[in-house]
Structures are given as C-alpha cells and as structure tokens.
C-alpha cells in the first residue's frame, strides 16, 4: 500500500520534472534569442521578467523529483552509523518535518496566489498576471509534501514491521 | 529570552536538526520560520515563508545558475572532460606523476565550463581515475588529486558560489567571475607543485606512461578547442560588458549544445540526461538558498549580525587578525557542514564585519570560495571526497581524505597569498568597464 503510494508519487514527480526540463530549454532559447535580436535592434520585451518566472517553474516543478532521487543535500554522518531502528526514527523525524514545512508552504503560496489574483497584480513590463506562477510554485511544494508524506508512511510501516 | 539568545538557540537547534539527516535547506527554512514566529508573530512568519521561497525561485539574477549548470552538464555528457584529459595526457602524461598533473590541468580546463566543485570532481573522477589506476598510481594520490582539483570548479569562472555570493551581497557577478581567474590559475599551479613535491618524496607512487608523438599531441589539441572557444565567448562577453551573466550563461549552454551537436558528441539520451541532472542540481541549490533566506530574515530580527559587526569594529584588533579568526571559523564550519549552506548562513553575519573593517567585497568573495574549496575536502563532511568515494568504490574513504589532505597545502598557500596580495583577486575586475 505505501509502496504503491510512493511509486505513484515518484511517477507524478517524474512528469513534473519533465516539465521543469522543458521550462529550462525555453529559458535558454528565450535568453539567447533576446541577446541576438537585441544586436539586431529588436530585443524581446519583458525577457527579464519572463526568464525569472520560467526559472520559478524550473525549480518548483523539480522539487519533488529531486527529493525522490535523494538530491537534497543532507548530512549523513550520524545516520550511517545507526542501526535500522535508529535510521527509521530519523526517517520519521525528517519526513515529518519536511512534509509539515512544504504543506505550510503550499498552503501559504496558494493563499499568496489568490491575493495576487484578487488584487489584479501584474508584472511591470509585460503587464502579465503573476498569480499563475505562484500557483505553479504552490503545486510544486504540494507535490513535494505528498512525496514526503508517502515516505513518512513508508518509514512508519517499516518501523511497525521491524 | 532576548532576541539574540533566541538566535543562538536557533543556531544550536539548526545544527542539531542538520545532524539528523534532514535536508539542510528544509532545516534552515523550518528553524527560520519558527524563530521568526516566536520573535515577531506567526502570521508574519507564514507570510515570510511563502514570499521568501517564491522570490528566490523567481529571481532573475539566480537563473544564471541553471543555465551554467546546464552548460557543465552538456560538456560532461558529451565527453568534453575526457577530451580535455586526453590533451593534457598527451602533453605531460609521460612526466613523473604526469597523469596526476594532467588531471589537474583537465580540472582547470573543465572549470572554465563548469561552475560546480562537485560536478568537476565527479566528471574528472570518471575520466581520470581509471587511467591512473591502469598505470598503478597510488590510490591516495589519484583520488586526492580529483577531489581537490574539483575546487577549481568554483574558483575559475563560471562559479555557482560567486553567483550566490554576488546576489546576496549585491556585488557584480561579472566582476566576481573575473576576480576568480588569477587565483584559479595560481591554485592550479599550487596543485601542480604539490603533486611534483609529493612524487619526489615518494617516487613509488606512480608508473611512467608512454610519451606521445608530436603528431598525437597536435591531434589531441582539437579537444581543447571547444573549451577555449566557449570560455572566450562567455567570459569575453561578460568582461567587455556585452551581456549580463544570465545571458552569458544562456549563450554558453546553447553554444555547448550547438558545438557538441555539430561535432556529433551529444546523443538525444545524453541531452535529456543533462536536462534532468541540471534541474535536480538547480533545485537542490535553490532550496538551500530559499531556506537560508528565511533563516537570514530570522537572524536579522535577532540583531546578531548587527551586534557582531559592531563588536568586531569595536575590538582593538588589527583587521587581519579578525580576518584570521573568521577564516579559522570557516575552516572549522567547513569540516562540519555543507559548503553552500555554510556560506549562506554566515554571510549575513561576517559580511558586515568584513566590510566595516574596510576590506574589498570582491576580494572577500574570492576568500569565501577558497575556504569553500577547503571545506569540500576536509573530514568528516567533505562532499567532494564523498563523491569521489562513490565513483572509486574500491578505495576506502580515509585513503581519499589522506590524499586530499596533502592537496590541502596548495589551497591554504593560495588563500594566504590572496590575503597577503589582494591584487591577485582585484586586478582583473579593476580593468572591467
């Protein structure tokens, strides 16, 4: 059951990461096109804003997959020296802290997005709404929270079994 | 409890949670959030959390990081590091300890494309370790050289640490990049000298490899051509003020992609792998930066940074003694924690101190990068040693630490030289427009 949850979370994280990869390519092409077109006297307006916004999607859409692949830097010094029981306890504490943090973040970011939408806040140059990107970041945080909850459930089950 | 006492308790709790294997970025955000909630208010802390994370994710100046990482990953996955090593091998491989010297040369070359110490150590381990093993190089020498050589990755531009330092302290990333060039070359030289001395003292550590013919040497030069073109294009454009660091990074990434596609070195699979690895490394860095931003806002309300600044300025110690003390703290912290997290945590505290003593912020950036280079190879938490150990599975970790510790001499000497002669760091940025 928890295995299934973890596998499903990993699969969705992988899809999101592919979107992050796509956003990365768009960011590169857009910056390059702007430099070339500027030389020709026709810069792309709002590149500065757009690259920042696309950057937020690159990071937030890869949050969960980075966690699934163990990419977030952590200090293993004590963990490595512990027996199974100790490791399970640390896994529970770690996943609990992480999932609580990213649930809070997702909740607050959805709220922030809602506020920006209600106030009609737009970017300075392109007059583009900002809230979709905040919602994008909130979705990334929520997915990471779900991945960590699945890992937490896995750790608890492992503890119960052992 | 006074705000400063809450700040100190926050620091202690932070170190405790980090030791429990909770990702460093998560811990900084969580402790910063709770601390801010206790000192200011919970609604303000909740607001801070979301705003800090989104503003870091959305910072234009930080988008230079994924683009330079992509450039390095494309270079790695298209075999550029291997070609650099081959060129160095053909030219100096036959000398005493030649393969170790060639590895350092290739590390310096790859650093001109790659801005990460761990990526440089990883890619050069894959390329150089099998060759050194084949020629019976001592495992401590071989692994120590790649682990330490990786530190060139963040000193020779591009460099993720310079970018983050620049964004945090509002210094020009272009100037910081230029400031890293001469110290980077000096460190390369210091590494080469260290290896030569090491080999002289223990001649049994290596086995001679055959001397390449003149024709072979000339043919191998093609392997450096692409690196040279990319470096000149990216850093030249930055130096002349033709484009911003983000644009330079986009040109570098697209240029690497274009050159490797034309040369037929990059497969579709390698391209996809480069993208996936880039998003993962980017995300890891951004989470640490976002977490540290939350923690930094908490630190600001504890008043610790301001108090530290006025405390140091009020001490009647000569400035170089204060710098010495800061360096010792960095070296100790660097042993215990991840280098990026260390920099993010300490800059809000030490930067005002250093500036109040009248030091050049660009020069201090170079010193930061050098102490980071020391931090990545010192036990018990030396990320480059972990990375090399993950690749050279037959070499025990203490052996790699032993090898890397010899190379540490070069890093310490270079740091001291940059402190004694600040011009090594500040000369090139001074020439910029």
mmCIF file with all atom_site columns, N, CA and C in Angstrom, chain A residues 105-149:
data_model
loop_
_atom_site.group_PDB
_atom_site.id
_atom_site.type_symbol
_atom_site.label_atom_id
_atom_site.label_alt_id
_atom_site.label_comp_id
_atom_site.label_asym_id
_atom_site.label_entity_id
_atom_site.label_seq_id
_atom_site.pdbx_PDB_ins_code
_atom_site.Cartn_x
_atom_site.Cartn_y
_atom_site.Cartn_z
_atom_site.occupancy
_atom_site.B_iso_or_equiv
_atom_site.pdbx_formal_charge
_atom_site.auth_seq_id
_atom_site.auth_comp_id
_atom_site.auth_asym_id
_atom_site.auth_atom_id
_atom_site.pdbx_PDB_model_num
ATOM 1   N N  . UNK A 1 105 ? 4.021  25.640 3.221   1.00 0.00 ? 105 UNK A N  1
ATOM 2   C CA . UNK A 1 105 ? 4.433  26.470 2.089   1.00 0.00 ? 105 UNK A CA 1
ATOM 3   C C  . UNK A 1 105 ? 3.397  26.446 0.975   1.00 0.00 ? 105 UNK A C  1
ATOM 4   N N  . UNK A 1 106 ? 2.891  25.219 0.660   1.00 0.00 ? 106 UNK A N  1
ATOM 5   C CA . UNK A 1 106 ? 1.890  25.092 -0.413  1.00 0.00 ? 106 UNK A CA 1
ATOM 6   C C  . UNK A 1 106 ? 0.651  25.899 -0.044  1.00 0.00 ? 106 UNK A C  1
ATOM 7   N N  . UNK A 1 107 ? 0.207  25.748 1.197   1.00 0.00 ? 107 UNK A N  1
ATOM 8   C CA . UNK A 1 107 ? -0.988 26.456 1.682   1.00 0.00 ? 107 UNK A CA 1
ATOM 9   C C  . UNK A 1 107 ? -0.791 27.970 1.555   1.00 0.00 ? 107 UNK A C  1
ATOM 10  N N  . UNK A 1 108 ? 0.354  28.468 2.050   1.00 0.00 ? 108 UNK A N  1
ATOM 11  C CA . UNK A 1 108 ? 0.613  29.895 2.018   1.00 0.00 ? 108 UNK A CA 1
ATOM 12  C C  . UNK A 1 108 ? 0.776  30.423 0.593   1.00 0.00 ? 108 UNK A C  1
ATOM 13  N N  . UNK A 1 109 ? 1.396  29.596 -0.266  1.00 0.00 ? 109 UNK A N  1
ATOM 14  C CA . UNK A 1 109 ? 1.600  30.061 -1.647  1.00 0.00 ? 109 UNK A CA 1
ATOM 15  C C  . UNK A 1 109 ? 0.285  30.096 -2.409  1.00 0.00 ? 109 UNK A C  1
ATOM 16  N N  . UNK A 1 110 ? -0.599 29.113 -2.174  1.00 0.00 ? 110 UNK A N  1
ATOM 17  C CA . UNK A 1 110 ? -1.918 29.177 -2.814  1.00 0.00 ? 110 UNK A CA 1
ATOM 18  C C  . UNK A 1 110 ? -2.632 30.445 -2.336  1.00 0.00 ? 110 UNK A C  1
ATOM 19  N N  . UNK A 1 111 ? -2.470 30.752 -1.031  1.00 0.00 ? 111 UNK A N  1
ATOM 20  C CA . UNK A 1 111 ? -3.084 31.973 -0.479  1.00 0.00 ? 111 UNK A CA 1
ATOM 21  C C  . UNK A 1 111 ? -2.509 33.224 -1.134  1.00 0.00 ? 111 UNK A C  1
ATOM 22  N N  . UNK A 1 112 ? -1.167 33.243 -1.265  1.00 0.00 ? 112 UNK A N  1
ATOM 23  C CA . UNK A 1 112 ? -0.487 34.391 -1.879  1.00 0.00 ? 112 UNK A CA 1
ATOM 24  C C  . UNK A 1 112 ? -0.953 34.565 -3.327  1.00 0.00 ? 112 UNK A C  1
ATOM 25  N N  . UNK A 1 113 ? -1.051 33.433 -4.041  1.00 0.00 ? 113 UNK A N  1
ATOM 26  C CA . UNK A 1 113 ? -1.535 33.470 -5.430  1.00 0.00 ? 113 UNK A CA 1
ATOM 27  C C  . UNK A 1 113 ? -2.949 34.042 -5.484  1.00 0.00 ? 113 UNK A C  1
ATOM 28  N N  . UNK A 1 114 ? -3.783 33.602 -4.570  1.00 0.00 ? 114 UNK A N  1
ATOM 29  C CA . UNK A 1 114 ? -5.175 34.083 -4.510  1.00 0.00 ? 114 UNK A CA 1
ATOM 30  C C  . UNK A 1 114 ? -5.226 35.588 -4.274  1.00 0.00 ? 114 UNK A C  1
ATOM 31  N N  . UNK A 1 115 ? -4.366 36.057 -3.343  1.00 0.00 ? 115 UNK A N  1
ATOM 32  C CA . UNK A 1 115 ? -4.325 37.504 -3.051  1.00 0.00 ? 115 UNK A CA 1
ATOM 33  C C  . UNK A 1 115 ? -3.902 38.297 -4.290  1.00 0.00 ? 115 UNK A C  1
ATOM 34  N N  . UNK A 1 116 ? -2.865 37.779 -4.976  1.00 0.00 ? 116 UNK A N  1
ATOM 35  C CA . UNK A 1 116 ? -2.345 38.491 -6.154  1.00 0.00 ? 116 UNK A CA 1
ATOM 36  C C  . UNK A 1 116 ? -3.395 38.518 -7.267  1.00 0.00 ? 116 UNK A C  1
ATOM 37  N N  . UNK A 1 117 ? -4.158 37.406 -7.360  1.00 0.00 ? 117 UNK A N  1
ATOM 38  C CA . UNK A 1 117 ? -5.203 37.320 -8.390  1.00 0.00 ? 117 UNK A CA 1
ATOM 39  C C  . UNK A 1 117 ? -6.302 38.339 -8.070  1.00 0.00 ? 117 UNK A C  1
ATOM 40  N N  . UNK A 1 118 ? -6.706 38.363 -6.772  1.00 0.00 ? 118 UNK A N  1
ATOM 41  C CA . UNK A 1 118 ? -7.796 39.246 -6.368  1.00 0.00 ? 118 UNK A CA 1
ATOM 42  C C  . UNK A 1 118 ? -7.409 40.722 -6.562  1.00 0.00 ? 118 UNK A C  1
ATOM 43  N N  . UNK A 1 119 ? -6.130 41.047 -6.273  1.00 0.00 ? 119 UNK A N  1
ATOM 44  C CA . UNK A 1 119 ? -5.725 42.450 -6.395  1.00 0.00 ? 119 UNK A CA 1
ATOM 45  C C  . UNK A 1 119 ? -5.363 42.805 -7.835  1.00 0.00 ? 119 UNK A C  1
ATOM 46  N N  . UNK A 1 120 ? -5.365 41.785 -8.715  1.00 0.00 ? 120 UNK A N  1
ATOM 47  C CA . UNK A 1 120 ? -5.088 42.037 -10.135 1.00 0.00 ? 120 UNK A CA 1
ATOM 48  C C  . UNK A 1 120 ? -3.651 42.457 -10.401 1.00 0.00 ? 120 UNK A C  1
ATOM 49  N N  . UNK A 1 121 ? -2.715 41.957 -9.563  1.00 0.00 ? 121 UNK A N  1
ATOM 50  C CA . UNK A 1 121 ? -1.300 42.351 -9.697  1.00 0.00 ? 121 UNK A CA 1
ATOM 51  C C  . UNK A 1 121 ? -0.703 41.781 -10.999 1.00 0.00 ? 121 UNK A C  1
ATOM 52  N N  . UNK A 1 122 ? -0.041 42.662 -11.738 1.00 0.00 ? 122 UNK A N  1
ATOM 53  C CA . UNK A 1 122 ? 0.596  42.223 -12.983 1.00 0.00 ? 122 UNK A CA 1
ATOM 54  C C  . UNK A 1 122 ? 2.064  42.622 -12.979 1.00 0.00 ? 122 UNK A C  1
ATOM 55  N N  . UNK A 1 123 ? 2.847  42.001 -13.902 1.00 0.00 ? 123 UNK A N  1
ATOM 56  C CA . UNK A 1 123 ? 4.279  42.312 -13.963 1.00 0.00 ? 123 UNK A CA 1
ATOM 57  C C  . UNK A 1 123 ? 4.481  43.704 -14.584 1.00 0.00 ? 123 UNK A C  1
ATOM 58  N N  . UNK A 1 124 ? 5.669  44.285 -14.325 1.00 0.00 ? 124 UNK A N  1
ATOM 59  C CA . UNK A 1 124 ? 5.894  45.686 -14.677 1.00 0.00 ? 124 UNK A CA 1
ATOM 60  C C  . UNK A 1 124 ? 5.907  45.952 -16.189 1.00 0.00 ? 124 UNK A C  1
ATOM 61  N N  . UNK A 1 125 ? 6.626  45.104 -16.942 1.00 0.00 ? 125 UNK A N  1
ATOM 62  C CA . UNK A 1 125 ? 6.787  45.396 -18.375 1.00 0.00 ? 125 UNK A CA 1
ATOM 63  C C  . UNK A 1 125 ? 5.677  44.779 -19.228 1.00 0.00 ? 125 UNK A C  1
ATOM 64  N N  . UNK A 1 126 ? 5.483  43.479 -19.032 1.00 0.00 ? 126 UNK A N  1
ATOM 65  C CA . UNK A 1 126 ? 4.537  42.773 -19.907 1.00 0.00 ? 126 UNK A CA 1
ATOM 66  C C  . UNK A 1 126 ? 3.091  42.885 -19.441 1.00 0.00 ? 126 UNK A C  1
ATOM 67  N N  . UNK A 1 127 ? 2.891  43.427 -18.239 1.00 0.00 ? 127 UNK A N  1
ATOM 68  C CA . UNK A 1 127 ? 1.542  43.512 -17.662 1.00 0.00 ? 127 UNK A CA 1
ATOM 69  C C  . UNK A 1 127 ? 0.898  42.128 -17.605 1.00 0.00 ? 127 UNK A C  1
ATOM 70  N N  . UNK A 1 128 ? 1.708  41.149 -17.277 1.00 0.00 ? 128 UNK A N  1
ATOM 71  C CA . UNK A 1 128 ? 1.245  39.764 -17.260 1.00 0.00 ? 128 UNK A CA 1
ATOM 72  C C  . UNK A 1 128 ? 0.858  39.393 -15.825 1.00 0.00 ? 128 UNK A C  1
ATOM 73  N N  . UNK A 1 129 ? -0.262 38.646 -15.634 1.00 0.00 ? 129 UNK A N  1
ATOM 74  C CA . UNK A 1 129 ? -0.609 38.257 -14.263 1.00 0.00 ? 129 UNK A CA 1
ATOM 75  C C  . UNK A 1 129 ? 0.486  37.397 -13.623 1.00 0.00 ? 129 UNK A C  1
ATOM 76  N N  . UNK A 1 130 ? 0.747  37.631 -12.335 1.00 0.00 ? 130 UNK A N  1
ATOM 77  C CA . UNK A 1 130 ? 1.822  36.909 -11.642 1.00 0.00 ? 130 UNK A CA 1
ATOM 78  C C  . UNK A 1 130 ? 1.293  35.632 -10.992 1.00 0.00 ? 130 UNK A C  1
ATOM 79  N N  . UNK A 1 131 ? -0.009 35.659 -10.633 1.00 0.00 ? 131 UNK A N  1
ATOM 80  C CA . UNK A 1 131 ? -0.518 34.559 -9.812  1.00 0.00 ? 131 UNK A CA 1
ATOM 81  C C  . UNK A 1 131 ? -0.370 33.150 -10.417 1.00 0.00 ? 131 UNK A C  1
ATOM 82  N N  . UNK A 1 132 ? -0.431 32.961 -11.757 1.00 0.00 ? 132 UNK A N  1
ATOM 83  C CA . UNK A 1 132 ? -0.279 31.583 -12.242 1.00 0.00 ? 132 UNK A CA 1
ATOM 84  C C  . UNK A 1 132 ? 1.066  30.966 -11.845 1.00 0.00 ? 132 UNK A C  1
ATOM 85  N N  . UNK A 1 133 ? 2.112  31.815 -11.808 1.00 0.00 ? 133 UNK A N  1
ATOM 86  C CA . UNK A 1 133 ? 3.437  31.293 -11.456 1.00 0.00 ? 133 UNK A CA 1
ATOM 87  C C  . UNK A 1 133 ? 3.518  30.968 -9.959  1.00 0.00 ? 133 UNK A C  1
ATOM 88  N N  . UNK A 1 134 ? 2.815  31.772 -9.151  1.00 0.00 ? 134 UNK A N  1
ATOM 89  C CA . UNK A 1 134 ? 2.788  31.489 -7.714  1.00 0.00 ? 134 UNK A CA 1
ATOM 90  C C  . UNK A 1 134 ? 2.021  30.173 -7.493  1.00 0.00 ? 134 UNK A C  1
ATOM 91  N N  . UNK A 1 135 ? 0.916  29.998 -8.234  1.00 0.00 ? 135 UNK A N  1
ATOM 92  C CA . UNK A 1 135 ? 0.178  28.739 -8.139  1.00 0.00 ? 135 UNK A CA 1
ATOM 93  C C  . UNK A 1 135 ? 1.067  27.559 -8.574  1.00 0.00 ? 135 UNK A C  1
ATOM 94  N N  . UNK A 1 136 ? 1.879  27.790 -9.610  1.00 0.00 ? 136 UNK A N  1
ATOM 95  C CA . UNK A 1 136 ? 2.802  26.750 -10.085 1.00 0.00 ? 136 UNK A CA 1
ATOM 96  C C  . UNK A 1 136 ? 3.766  26.344 -8.973  1.00 0.00 ? 136 UNK A C  1
ATOM 97  N N  . UNK A 1 137 ? 4.319  27.339 -8.281  1.00 0.00 ? 137 UNK A N  1
ATOM 98  C CA . UNK A 1 137 ? 5.251  27.046 -7.186  1.00 0.00 ? 137 UNK A CA 1
ATOM 99  C C  . UNK A 1 137 ? 4.527  26.323 -6.062  1.00 0.00 ? 137 UNK A C  1
ATOM 100 N N  . UNK A 1 138 ? 3.263  26.750 -5.796  1.00 0.00 ? 138 UNK A N  1
ATOM 101 C CA . UNK A 1 138 ? 2.485  26.104 -4.738  1.00 0.00 ? 138 UNK A CA 1
ATOM 102 C C  . UNK A 1 138 ? 2.256  24.629 -5.087  1.00 0.00 ? 138 UNK A C  1
ATOM 103 N N  . UNK A 1 139 ? 1.963  24.366 -6.370  1.00 0.00 ? 139 UNK A N  1
ATOM 104 C CA . UNK A 1 139 ? 1.725  22.981 -6.801  1.00 0.00 ? 139 UNK A CA 1
ATOM 105 C C  . UNK A 1 139 ? 2.984  22.143 -6.602  1.00 0.00 ? 139 UNK A C  1
ATOM 106 N N  . UNK A 1 140 ? 4.139  22.723 -6.932  1.00 0.00 ? 140 UNK A N  1
ATOM 107 C CA . UNK A 1 140 ? 5.412  22.014 -6.743  1.00 0.00 ? 140 UNK A CA 1
ATOM 108 C C  . UNK A 1 140 ? 5.648  21.680 -5.282  1.00 0.00 ? 140 UNK A C  1
ATOM 109 N N  . UNK A 1 141 ? 5.341  22.650 -4.397  1.00 0.00 ? 141 UNK A N  1
ATOM 110 C CA . UNK A 1 141 ? 5.522  22.430 -2.956  1.00 0.00 ? 141 UNK A CA 1
ATOM 111 C C  . UNK A 1 141 ? 4.565  21.345 -2.456  1.00 0.00 ? 141 UNK A C  1
ATOM 112 N N  . UNK A 1 142 ? 3.324  21.387 -2.962  1.00 0.00 ? 142 UNK A N  1
ATOM 113 C CA . UNK A 1 142 ? 2.329  20.397 -2.538  1.00 0.00 ? 142 UNK A CA 1
ATOM 114 C C  . UNK A 1 142 ? 2.768  18.988 -2.948  1.00 0.00 ? 142 UNK A C  1
ATOM 115 N N  . UNK A 1 143 ? 3.266  18.878 -4.186  1.00 0.00 ? 143 UNK A N  1
ATOM 116 C CA . UNK A 1 143 ? 3.708  17.567 -4.666  1.00 0.00 ? 143 UNK A CA 1
ATOM 117 C C  . UNK A 1 143 ? 4.870  17.054 -3.813  1.00 0.00 ? 143 UNK A C  1
ATOM 118 N N  . UNK A 1 144 ? 5.797  17.948 -3.458  1.00 0.00 ? 144 UNK A N  1
ATOM 119 C CA . UNK A 1 144 ? 6.907  17.524 -2.602  1.00 0.00 ? 144 UNK A CA 1
ATOM 120 C C  . UNK A 1 144 ? 6.370  17.081 -1.234  1.00 0.00 ? 144 UNK A C  1
ATOM 121 N N  . UNK A 1 145 ? 5.392  17.823 -0.696  1.00 0.00 ? 145 UNK A N  1
ATOM 122 C CA . UNK A 1 145 ? 4.813  17.432 0.598   1.00 0.00 ? 145 UNK A CA 1
ATOM 123 C C  . UNK A 1 145 ? 4.213  16.022 0.488   1.00 0.00 ? 145 UNK A C  1
ATOM 124 N N  . UNK A 1 146 ? 3.526  15.746 -0.637  1.00 0.00 ? 146 UNK A N  1
ATOM 125 C CA . UNK A 1 146 ? 2.913  14.418 -0.814  1.00 0.00 ? 146 UNK A CA 1
ATOM 126 C C  . UNK A 1 146 ? 3.983  13.321 -0.897  1.00 0.00 ? 146 UNK A C  1
ATOM 127 N N  . UNK A 1 147 ? 5.067  13.620 -1.608  1.00 0.00 ? 147 UNK A N  1
ATOM 128 C CA . UNK A 1 147 ? 6.175  12.655 -1.707  1.00 0.00 ? 147 UNK A CA 1
ATOM 129 C C  . UNK A 1 147 ? 6.731  12.358 -0.310  1.00 0.00 ? 147 UNK A C  1
ATOM 130 N N  . UNK A 1 148 ? 6.881  13.411 0.500   1.00 0.00 ? 148 UNK A N  1
ATOM 131 C CA . UNK A 1 148 ? 7.444  13.233 1.842   1.00 0.00 ? 148 UNK A CA 1
ATOM 132 C C  . UNK A 1 148 ? 6.446  12.509 2.758   1.00 0.00 ? 148 UNK A C  1
ATOM 133 N N  . UNK A 1 149 ? 5.136  12.758 2.559   1.00 0.00 ? 149 UNK A N  1
ATOM 134 C CA . UNK A 1 149 ? 4.134  12.040 3.363   1.00 0.00 ? 149 UNK A CA 1
ATOM 135 C C  . UNK A 1 149 ? 4.168  10.548 3.015   1.00 0.00 ? 149 UNK A C  1
#
